[in-house]
Short mmCIF file of C-alpha atoms in Angstrom, two decimals:
data_model
loop_
_atom_site.label_atom_id
_atom_site.label_comp_id
_atom_site.label_asym_id
_atom_site.label_seq_id
_atom_site.Cartn_x
_atom_site.Cartn_y
_atom_site.Cartn_z
CA UNK A 617 211.57 14.69 -16.27
CA UNK A 618 208.62 12.57 -14.89
CA UNK A 619 207.55 13.21 -11.30
CA UNK A 620 208.15 10.13 -9.32
CA UNK A 621 205.66 8.95 -6.56
CA UNK A 622 206.54 6.70 -3.74
CA UNK A 623 203.71 5.08 -1.90
CA UNK A 624 204.95 3.73 1.53
CA UNK A 625 203.29 1.00 3.54
CA UNK A 626 201.92 -0.66 0.41
CA UNK A 627 200.63 -4.15 1.26
CA UNK A 628 200.23 -6.59 -1.60
CA UNK A 629 196.71 -7.97 -1.79
CA UNK A 630 197.57 -10.25 -4.73
CA UNK A 631 200.32 -10.08 -7.45
CA UNK A 632 199.64 -6.77 -9.29
CA UNK A 633 197.25 -5.31 -6.61
CA UNK A 634 198.14 -3.28 -3.56
CA UNK A 635 196.65 -1.25 -0.64
CA UNK A 636 198.20 1.86 0.72
CA UNK A 637 197.21 5.30 2.07
CA UNK A 638 196.79 8.50 0.11
CA UNK A 639 194.39 11.37 0.82
CA UNK A 640 191.68 11.74 -1.78
CA UNK A 641 192.79 15.17 -2.72
CA UNK A 642 196.32 13.77 -3.74
CA UNK A 643 194.53 11.02 -5.80
CA UNK A 644 192.87 13.73 -7.91
CA UNK A 645 196.37 15.11 -8.80
CA UNK A 646 196.70 12.04 -11.13
CA UNK A 647 193.78 13.11 -13.34
CA UNK A 648 190.07 13.37 -13.45
CA UNK A 649 187.53 10.57 -12.83
CA UNK A 650 183.68 10.73 -12.78
CA UNK A 651 183.40 7.94 -10.29
CA UNK A 652 183.30 8.61 -6.40
CA UNK A 653 181.94 5.41 -4.91
CA UNK A 654 182.57 3.91 -1.58
CA UNK A 655 185.58 4.41 0.90
CA UNK A 656 188.55 3.40 -1.27
CA UNK A 657 190.13 5.22 -4.09
CA UNK A 658 191.26 3.03 -7.02
CA UNK A 659 194.30 3.86 -9.23
CA UNK A 660 195.24 1.97 -12.27
CA UNK A 661 199.11 1.83 -12.73
CA UNK A 662 200.47 1.69 -16.34
CA UNK A 663 204.09 0.99 -15.14
CA UNK A 664 205.32 0.59 -11.61
CA UNK A 665 207.93 -0.95 -9.37
CA UNK A 666 207.18 -2.71 -6.09
CA UNK A 667 209.70 -3.20 -3.26
CA UNK A 668 208.17 -5.98 -1.16
CA UNK A 669 210.88 -5.79 1.53
CA UNK A 670 210.30 -2.07 2.11
CA UNK A 671 206.57 -2.18 1.19
CA UNK A 672 207.18 0.66 -1.36
CA UNK A 673 205.34 1.10 -4.54
CA UNK A 674 207.11 3.48 -7.05
CA UNK A 675 205.46 5.02 -10.20
CA UNK A 676 205.76 8.03 -12.36
CA UNK A 677 202.83 10.50 -11.94
CA UNK A 678 202.05 10.15 -15.70
CA UNK A 679 201.61 6.38 -15.35
CA UNK A 680 198.86 6.65 -12.79
CA UNK A 681 195.23 6.82 -13.75
CA UNK A 682 192.54 7.35 -11.09
CA UNK A 683 189.25 5.40 -11.74
CA UNK A 684 187.59 6.17 -8.53
CA UNK A 685 188.03 8.58 -5.62
CA UNK A 686 186.81 7.36 -2.29
CA UNK A 687 186.05 9.13 0.95
CA UNK A 688 188.99 7.73 2.96
CA UNK A 689 192.72 7.60 2.58
CA UNK A 690 192.66 4.00 1.66
CA UNK A 691 193.78 3.34 -1.98
CA UNK A 692 193.92 0.27 -4.03
CA UNK A 693 196.52 0.24 -6.73
CA UNK A 694 195.99 -2.13 -9.72
CA UNK A 695 198.77 -2.82 -12.29
CA UNK A 696 197.68 -2.71 -15.89
CA UNK A 697 201.00 -3.67 -17.30
CA UNK A 698 204.56 -4.55 -16.23
CA UNK A 699 205.45 -4.58 -12.48
CA UNK A 700 209.18 -4.52 -12.15
CA UNK A 701 211.44 -5.70 -9.24
CA UNK A 702 210.62 -9.40 -9.38
CA UNK A 703 206.83 -9.17 -9.27
CA UNK A 704 205.20 -11.27 -12.05
CA UNK A 705 204.01 -9.38 -15.18
CA UNK A 706 200.34 -8.67 -14.98
CA UNK A 707 198.26 -8.61 -18.15
CA UNK A 708 195.79 -6.07 -19.24
CA UNK A 709 192.56 -5.67 -17.12
CA UNK A 710 189.70 -7.77 -18.31
CA UNK A 711 187.45 -4.94 -18.87
CA UNK A 712 188.26 -2.10 -21.35
CA UNK A 713 186.84 0.44 -18.79
CA UNK A 714 188.25 -0.80 -15.48
CA UNK A 715 186.51 0.38 -12.39
CA UNK A 716 183.12 1.08 -14.11
CA UNK A 717 181.10 -1.24 -11.92
CA UNK A 718 177.68 -2.27 -12.83
CA UNK A 719 174.60 -1.41 -10.83
CA UNK A 720 174.49 -4.67 -9.05
CA UNK A 721 178.15 -4.31 -8.05
CA UNK A 722 177.48 -0.80 -6.77
CA UNK A 723 174.43 -2.06 -4.92
CA UNK A 724 176.53 -4.77 -3.21
CA UNK A 725 179.12 -2.10 -2.02
CA UNK A 726 176.53 0.21 -0.69
CA UNK A 727 174.84 -2.58 1.35
CA UNK A 728 178.16 -3.82 2.54
CA UNK A 729 179.07 -0.33 3.74
CA UNK A 730 175.56 0.06 5.37
CA UNK A 731 175.52 -3.27 7.18
CA UNK A 732 179.07 -4.50 7.94
CA UNK A 733 181.81 -2.89 10.01
CA UNK A 734 184.14 -0.47 8.29
CA UNK A 735 186.91 -3.19 8.09
CA UNK A 736 184.62 -5.75 6.56
CA UNK A 737 183.07 -3.28 4.16
CA UNK A 738 186.63 -2.51 2.82
CA UNK A 739 187.35 -6.30 2.60
CA UNK A 740 184.12 -6.62 0.49
CA UNK A 741 185.38 -3.79 -1.73
CA UNK A 742 188.83 -5.30 -2.02
CA UNK A 743 187.38 -8.62 -2.99
CA UNK A 744 185.01 -7.38 -5.64
CA UNK A 745 187.54 -5.10 -7.22
CA UNK A 746 189.94 -7.90 -7.49
CA UNK A 747 187.35 -10.07 -9.13
CA UNK A 748 186.51 -7.40 -11.63
CA UNK A 749 190.24 -7.04 -12.46
CA UNK A 750 190.16 -10.52 -13.82
CA UNK A 751 186.63 -11.12 -14.82
CA UNK A 752 183.90 -8.65 -16.33
CA UNK A 753 180.42 -9.15 -15.00
CA UNK A 754 177.96 -7.75 -12.52
CA UNK A 755 176.37 -8.96 -9.30
CA UNK A 756 172.62 -9.41 -9.14
CA UNK A 757 170.80 -9.00 -5.94
CA UNK A 758 168.38 -11.71 -4.78
CA UNK A 759 166.34 -11.90 -1.70
CA UNK A 760 167.68 -10.41 1.57
CA UNK A 761 171.42 -9.92 1.30
CA UNK A 762 172.61 -12.35 -1.33
CA UNK A 763 174.20 -11.63 -4.64
CA UNK A 764 174.83 -13.83 -7.67
CA UNK A 765 177.36 -13.28 -10.40
CA UNK A 766 176.11 -12.58 -13.94
CA UNK A 767 176.12 -13.63 -16.68
CA UNK A 768 177.68 -16.85 -15.24
CA UNK A 769 176.84 -17.56 -11.55
CA UNK A 770 180.14 -19.21 -10.73
CA UNK A 771 180.36 -17.42 -7.53
CA UNK A 772 177.64 -16.23 -5.11
CA UNK A 773 178.07 -13.91 -2.00
CA UNK A 774 175.99 -13.33 1.05
CA UNK A 775 176.43 -10.26 3.32
CA UNK A 776 176.12 -11.80 6.87
CA UNK A 777 175.57 -8.56 8.82
CA UNK A 778 174.92 -10.21 12.23
CA UNK A 779 178.22 -11.94 12.40
CA UNK A 780 180.09 -9.36 10.13
CA UNK A 781 181.31 -11.95 7.53
CA UNK A 782 180.82 -12.76 3.81
CA UNK A 783 179.61 -16.25 2.98
CA UNK A 784 180.71 -17.20 -0.50
CA UNK A 785 179.58 -20.24 -2.64
CA UNK A 786 181.55 -21.29 -5.63
CA UNK A 787 180.46 -23.67 -8.32
CA UNK A 788 181.88 -27.22 -7.97
CA UNK A 789 182.07 -29.96 -5.33
CA UNK A 790 184.35 -29.62 -2.28
CA UNK A 791 186.59 -32.34 -3.78
CA UNK A 792 187.36 -29.98 -6.73
CA UNK A 793 188.80 -27.38 -4.30
CA UNK A 794 190.88 -29.66 -2.30
CA UNK A 795 194.29 -28.02 -1.49
CA UNK A 796 193.46 -24.88 -3.47
CA UNK A 797 193.23 -22.49 -0.58
CA UNK A 798 193.89 -22.31 3.18
CA UNK A 799 190.30 -21.33 3.94
CA UNK A 800 187.95 -24.03 5.40
CA UNK A 801 185.48 -25.17 2.72
CA UNK A 802 182.16 -26.95 3.21
CA UNK A 803 179.61 -28.59 1.02
CA UNK A 804 176.76 -26.33 -0.09
CA UNK A 805 174.16 -28.57 -1.85
CA UNK A 806 176.82 -30.01 -4.31
CA UNK A 807 178.75 -26.74 -4.47
CA UNK A 808 181.32 -25.32 -2.05
CA UNK A 809 180.96 -22.64 0.61
CA UNK A 810 183.53 -20.75 2.62
CA UNK A 811 183.76 -17.55 4.74
CA UNK A 812 185.61 -14.28 4.40
CA UNK A 813 186.32 -12.63 7.71
CA UNK A 814 189.23 -10.29 7.28
CA UNK A 815 191.07 -8.58 4.33
CA UNK A 816 193.83 -11.11 4.71
CA UNK A 817 191.42 -13.78 3.50
CA UNK A 818 191.00 -11.99 0.21
CA UNK A 819 193.95 -13.63 -1.63
CA UNK A 820 192.81 -17.05 -0.57
CA UNK A 821 189.27 -16.33 -1.41
CA UNK A 822 190.27 -15.33 -5.01
CA UNK A 823 191.95 -18.74 -5.36
CA UNK A 824 188.72 -20.52 -4.79
CA UNK A 825 186.57 -18.08 -6.83
CA UNK A 826 188.73 -18.45 -9.88
CA UNK A 827 189.06 -22.16 -9.45
CA UNK A 828 185.21 -22.50 -9.70
CA UNK A 829 183.81 -24.40 -12.59
CA UNK A 830 182.66 -21.94 -15.38
CA UNK A 831 179.94 -22.39 -18.06
CA UNK A 832 181.04 -19.29 -20.10
#
């Protein structure tokens, strides 16, 4: 009989993606991974059940695959298949090797950890992992603390260390994003800019990022 795991206090970041606490040594019980980047561990769940009312995430140990072991007890769980108990089905991850972040992505996370508060660094990590769940790519650092998406620069992020925020620009005029998100949007030379200040902003930020105009 498969060993069942219950993660308590699991907060949904977006459908098919949760944040909960589990010590790094327990994450390693699910299997081996060559990645140890940043503060948060990342686990891909092949099958799971989420109880939104109790904030409990249930899964068999054999259905959990660690792809990163972080330095803190914060874990991001990502569904790679069916999520039962009324949560919409989530399709396969966009990358065949989820969690294998490119050099630009890793540089972004290192800089966020070095120059932002712990909470905002975790927010930056949650945002980037959620983007990579749906869209393969890699960030490319420009001058100072700005990073552009490659190969299609449909979103662009600046680490604003002095005010502990992320400034994000998405391709398309402000009118294109009307009513898409609760975050305030502003014109940025014909494109659209908004701020991410807390982890609770991540789901709304993702709505704007994936509503951006694409070339690829």
